[in-house]
């Protein structure tokens, strides 16, 4: 029987407190709970921070991807290229539109899209591609754009990349559309929630209508307008993907803390790299040559040929000592639904397969203290 661990360190914990509570209380007392002035203020602040013309809040990054794909006209008969190592929502959103998911491999060093493999999979039916800024490292969108036909839209899955950048360009401003997540495992959170970013006014206008049932004007515009009795027209088949003002009020507070949170995570990421550098079987995450890693998580790679244990055994060893870990994410083609529906084999995308089997996220979040980080390192050193 394993002894009780000295402490428990979660893989991720959001930092919320009195500031968020007071902001949400203000919305509660105002009586405006659904999408309204707080969401609008959050959108404006997000646009300013990420240097984009339009930011549009929604219920999650998943619904944000669905809105973005729908807004650019993706539907049956179209193909959308998606990296095979990503959270399943990236691929699912394509199927929601009735389009065809075309998986491509990833670079097992960056975990991001293998650009050459993606370009090889372009056909006459390819209408969009969704590179993922996995774990906060921006994919090389300019390099991808240079190799793609001009008509193919680029949707950034920036779920993990709030505050990140490639060179001087922020995540969410690199492609035609960007989509962010505010799930509690992200650096900033609204509980659930997402944000769409774009510099294209037409895409923004369609997303605004689509997230609100296809209505020609928002509820806030109608209720604050001179003629509130006039119902909006509905010219699109839309959805109810509106963020609430309760979430928007929290988002404003969290966004003000984003850069501090990332700076702190970057400091500890560098500390991990230094303290664990002599463990030869543990590969550390890549950092951008120019730009800023958003450090949603610290995802290592267990080198299977030289590690003393396989990845899952290492994870269990750490869990027994109170250190939570997770696989980086999953290989979509190895998941039951995609494997059975489309007949994929694990070896179809070897980079994604290897990342699925060997990646390991270790704790990195803004509730950790120095003793916690030392404890994680000491537990890993026990293995080596």
PDB file of N, CA and C in Angstrom, residues 200-245:
ATOM      1  N   UNK A 200     -11.685  40.849 -40.284  1.00  0.00           N
ATOM      2  CA  UNK A 200     -12.607  40.849 -41.413  1.00  0.00           C
ATOM      3  C   UNK A 200     -13.999  41.253 -40.922  1.00  0.00           C
ATOM      4  N   UNK A 201     -14.465  42.424 -41.345  1.00  0.00           N
ATOM      5  CA  UNK A 201     -15.746  42.936 -40.865  1.00  0.00           C
ATOM      6  C   UNK A 201     -16.907  42.038 -41.269  1.00  0.00           C
ATOM      7  N   UNK A 202     -16.819  41.427 -42.448  1.00  0.00           N
ATOM      8  CA  UNK A 202     -17.891  40.554 -42.900  1.00  0.00           C
ATOM      9  C   UNK A 202     -18.014  39.315 -42.043  1.00  0.00           C
ATOM     10  N   UNK A 203     -16.877  38.697 -41.714  1.00  0.00           N
ATOM     11  CA  UNK A 203     -16.897  37.521 -40.841  1.00  0.00           C
ATOM     12  C   UNK A 203     -17.441  37.900 -39.468  1.00  0.00           C
ATOM     13  N   UNK A 204     -17.002  39.042 -38.953  1.00  0.00           N
ATOM     14  CA  UNK A 204     -17.466  39.488 -37.638  1.00  0.00           C
ATOM     15  C   UNK A 204     -18.979  39.686 -37.632  1.00  0.00           C
ATOM     16  N   UNK A 205     -19.503  40.318 -38.660  1.00  0.00           N
ATOM     17  CA  UNK A 205     -20.950  40.573 -38.716  1.00  0.00           C
ATOM     18  C   UNK A 205     -21.739  39.264 -38.744  1.00  0.00           C
ATOM     19  N   UNK A 206     -21.268  38.291 -39.509  1.00  0.00           N
ATOM     20  CA  UNK A 206     -21.974  37.014 -39.569  1.00  0.00           C
ATOM     21  C   UNK A 206     -21.898  36.265 -38.243  1.00  0.00           C
ATOM     22  N   UNK A 207     -20.744  36.319 -37.581  1.00  0.00           N
ATOM     23  CA  UNK A 207     -20.616  35.654 -36.277  1.00  0.00           C
ATOM     24  C   UNK A 207     -21.548  36.279 -35.242  1.00  0.00           C
ATOM     25  N   UNK A 208     -21.676  37.610 -35.276  1.00  0.00           N
ATOM     26  CA  UNK A 208     -22.557  38.300 -34.332  1.00  0.00           C
ATOM     27  C   UNK A 208     -23.995  37.819 -34.501  1.00  0.00           C
ATOM     28  N   UNK A 209     -24.444  37.691 -35.743  1.00  0.00           N
ATOM     29  CA  UNK A 209     -25.808  37.230 -35.988  1.00  0.00           C
ATOM     30  C   UNK A 209     -25.959  35.740 -35.666  1.00  0.00           C
ATOM     31  N   UNK A 210     -24.998  34.947 -36.079  1.00  0.00           N
ATOM     32  CA  UNK A 210     -25.096  33.498 -35.889  1.00  0.00           C
ATOM     33  C   UNK A 210     -25.131  33.107 -34.421  1.00  0.00           C
ATOM     34  N   UNK A 211     -24.391  33.806 -33.558  1.00  0.00           N
ATOM     35  CA  UNK A 211     -24.366  33.425 -32.144  1.00  0.00           C
ATOM     36  C   UNK A 211     -25.677  33.779 -31.438  1.00  0.00           C
ATOM     37  N   UNK A 212     -26.517  34.613 -32.069  1.00  0.00           N
ATOM     38  CA  UNK A 212     -27.762  35.079 -31.467  1.00  0.00           C
ATOM     39  C   UNK A 212     -28.945  34.679 -32.344  1.00  0.00           C
ATOM     40  N   UNK A 213     -29.040  33.385 -32.649  1.00  0.00           N
ATOM     41  CA  UNK A 213     -30.166  32.819 -33.394  1.00  0.00           C
ATOM     42  C   UNK A 213     -30.278  33.317 -34.832  1.00  0.00           C
ATOM     43  N   UNK A 214     -29.279  34.048 -35.326  1.00  0.00           N
ATOM     44  CA  UNK A 214     -29.376  34.633 -36.664  1.00  0.00           C
ATOM     45  C   UNK A 214     -30.060  35.980 -36.682  1.00  0.00           C
ATOM     46  N   UNK A 215     -30.259  36.586 -35.507  1.00  0.00           N
ATOM     47  CA  UNK A 215     -30.984  37.855 -35.408  1.00  0.00           C
ATOM     48  C   UNK A 215     -30.200  38.992 -36.039  1.00  0.00           C
ATOM     49  N   UNK A 216     -30.935  39.925 -36.632  1.00  0.00           N
ATOM     50  CA  UNK A 216     -30.301  41.057 -37.313  1.00  0.00           C
ATOM     51  C   UNK A 216     -29.758  42.090 -36.331  1.00  0.00           C
ATOM     52  N   UNK A 217     -30.316  42.147 -35.106  1.00  0.00           N
ATOM     53  CA  UNK A 217     -29.796  43.034 -34.062  1.00  0.00           C
ATOM     54  C   UNK A 217     -29.730  42.248 -32.760  1.00  0.00           C
ATOM     55  N   UNK A 218     -28.874  42.674 -31.852  1.00  0.00           N
ATOM     56  CA  UNK A 218     -28.727  41.980 -30.580  1.00  0.00           C
ATOM     57  C   UNK A 218     -29.851  42.354 -29.618  1.00  0.00           C
ATOM     58  N   UNK A 219     -29.995  41.554 -28.560  1.00  0.00           N
ATOM     59  CA  UNK A 219     -30.994  41.853 -27.545  1.00  0.00           C
ATOM     60  C   UNK A 219     -30.699  43.192 -26.867  1.00  0.00           C
ATOM     61  N   UNK A 220     -29.408  43.476 -26.619  1.00  0.00           N
ATOM     62  CA  UNK A 220     -29.076  44.741 -25.969  1.00  0.00           C
ATOM     63  C   UNK A 220     -29.463  45.917 -26.854  1.00  0.00           C
ATOM     64  N   UNK A 221     -29.170  45.822 -28.161  1.00  0.00           N
ATOM     65  CA  UNK A 221     -29.559  46.897 -29.077  1.00  0.00           C
ATOM     66  C   UNK A 221     -31.069  47.104 -29.062  1.00  0.00           C
ATOM     67  N   UNK A 222     -31.815  46.013 -29.046  1.00  0.00           N
ATOM     68  CA  UNK A 222     -33.271  46.124 -29.084  1.00  0.00           C
ATOM     69  C   UNK A 222     -33.819  46.746 -27.807  1.00  0.00           C
ATOM     70  N   UNK A 223     -33.291  46.290 -26.649  1.00  0.00           N
ATOM     71  CA  UNK A 223     -33.814  46.782 -25.383  1.00  0.00           C
ATOM     72  C   UNK A 223     -33.382  48.213 -25.080  1.00  0.00           C
ATOM     73  N   UNK A 224     -32.237  48.614 -25.627  1.00  0.00           N
ATOM     74  CA  UNK A 224     -31.768  49.975 -25.371  1.00  0.00           C
ATOM     75  C   UNK A 224     -32.184  50.946 -26.483  1.00  0.00           C
ATOM     76  N   UNK A 225     -32.759  50.408 -27.552  1.00  0.00           N
ATOM     77  CA  UNK A 225     -33.112  51.233 -28.693  1.00  0.00           C
ATOM     78  C   UNK A 225     -34.370  52.054 -28.464  1.00  0.00           C
ATOM     79  N   UNK A 226     -34.636  52.950 -29.403  1.00  0.00           N
ATOM     80  CA  UNK A 226     -35.801  53.827 -29.298  1.00  0.00           C
ATOM     81  C   UNK A 226     -37.099  53.067 -29.556  1.00  0.00           C
ATOM     82  N   UNK A 227     -37.018  51.927 -30.258  1.00  0.00           N
ATOM     83  CA  UNK A 227     -38.206  51.154 -30.612  1.00  0.00           C
ATOM     84  C   UNK A 227     -38.039  49.701 -30.184  1.00  0.00           C
ATOM     85  N   UNK A 228     -38.053  49.461 -28.869  1.00  0.00           N
ATOM     86  CA  UNK A 228     -37.808  48.101 -28.381  1.00  0.00           C
ATOM     87  C   UNK A 228     -38.879  47.109 -28.785  1.00  0.00           C
ATOM     88  N   UNK A 229     -40.037  47.590 -29.214  1.00  0.00           N
ATOM     89  CA  UNK A 229     -41.130  46.699 -29.603  1.00  0.00           C
ATOM     90  C   UNK A 229     -40.932  46.108 -30.992  1.00  0.00           C
ATOM     91  N   UNK A 230     -39.930  46.606 -31.740  1.00  0.00           N
ATOM     92  CA  UNK A 230     -39.672  46.084 -33.075  1.00  0.00           C
ATOM     93  C   UNK A 230     -38.802  44.842 -32.970  1.00  0.00           C
ATOM     94  N   UNK A 231     -39.317  43.715 -33.444  1.00  0.00           N
ATOM     95  CA  UNK A 231     -38.559  42.473 -33.392  1.00  0.00           C
ATOM     96  C   UNK A 231     -37.493  42.456 -34.480  1.00  0.00           C
ATOM     97  N   UNK A 232     -36.338  41.829 -34.198  1.00  0.00           N
ATOM     98  CA  UNK A 232     -35.311  41.710 -35.238  1.00  0.00           C
ATOM     99  C   UNK A 232     -35.759  40.758 -36.337  1.00  0.00           C
ATOM    100  N   UNK A 233     -35.155  40.898 -37.499  1.00  0.00           N
ATOM    101  CA  UNK A 233     -35.367  39.919 -38.557  1.00  0.00           C
ATOM    102  C   UNK A 233     -34.370  38.769 -38.358  1.00  0.00           C
ATOM    103  N   UNK A 234     -34.679  37.622 -38.923  1.00  0.00           N
ATOM    104  CA  UNK A 234     -33.817  36.450 -38.807  1.00  0.00           C
ATOM    105  C   UNK A 234     -33.548  35.927 -40.214  1.00  0.00           C
ATOM    106  N   UNK A 235     -32.385  36.291 -40.742  1.00  0.00           N
ATOM    107  CA  UNK A 235     -32.042  35.948 -42.120  1.00  0.00           C
ATOM    108  C   UNK A 235     -31.054  34.796 -42.218  1.00  0.00           C
ATOM    109  N   UNK A 236     -30.565  34.322 -41.076  1.00  0.00           N
ATOM    110  CA  UNK A 236     -29.622  33.215 -41.029  1.00  0.00           C
ATOM    111  C   UNK A 236     -30.143  32.159 -40.064  1.00  0.00           C
ATOM    112  N   UNK A 237     -29.804  30.901 -40.321  1.00  0.00           N
ATOM    113  CA  UNK A 237     -30.064  29.851 -39.349  1.00  0.00           C
ATOM    114  C   UNK A 237     -28.966  29.928 -38.293  1.00  0.00           C
ATOM    115  N   UNK A 238     -29.305  30.476 -37.137  1.00  0.00           N
ATOM    116  CA  UNK A 238     -28.291  30.728 -36.125  1.00  0.00           C
ATOM    117  C   UNK A 238     -28.380  29.787 -34.940  1.00  0.00           C
ATOM    118  N   UNK A 239     -27.644  30.151 -33.882  1.00  0.00           N
ATOM    119  CA  UNK A 239     -27.510  29.323 -32.688  1.00  0.00           C
ATOM    120  C   UNK A 239     -27.657  30.227 -31.465  1.00  0.00           C
ATOM    121  N   UNK A 240     -27.764  29.637 -30.311  1.00  0.00           N
ATOM    122  CA  UNK A 240     -27.712  30.410 -29.073  1.00  0.00           C
ATOM    123  C   UNK A 240     -26.347  30.164 -28.436  1.00  0.00           C
ATOM    124  N   UNK A 241     -25.361  30.942 -28.858  1.00  0.00           N
ATOM    125  CA  UNK A 241     -23.984  30.788 -28.379  1.00  0.00           C
ATOM    126  C   UNK A 241     -23.512  32.056 -27.660  1.00  0.00           C
ATOM    127  N   UNK A 242     -24.429  32.757 -26.989  1.00  0.00           N
ATOM    128  CA  UNK A 242     -24.083  34.021 -26.338  1.00  0.00           C
ATOM    129  C   UNK A 242     -23.388  33.787 -25.000  1.00  0.00           C
ATOM    130  N   UNK A 243     -22.355  34.573 -24.736  1.00  0.00           N
ATOM    131  CA  UNK A 243     -21.757  34.618 -23.405  1.00  0.00           C
ATOM    132  C   UNK A 243     -22.640  35.473 -22.498  1.00  0.00           C
ATOM    133  N   UNK A 244     -22.684  35.156 -21.205  1.00  0.00           N
ATOM    134  CA  UNK A 244     -23.459  35.948 -20.256  1.00  0.00           C
ATOM    135  C   UNK A 244     -22.638  37.117 -19.720  1.00  0.00           C
ATOM    136  N   UNK A 245     -23.336  38.143 -19.219  1.00  0.00           N
ATOM    137  CA  UNK A 245     -22.628  39.255 -18.606  1.00  0.00           C
ATOM    138  C   UNK A 245     -21.933  38.844 -17.308  1.00  0.00           C
TER     139      UNK A 245
END
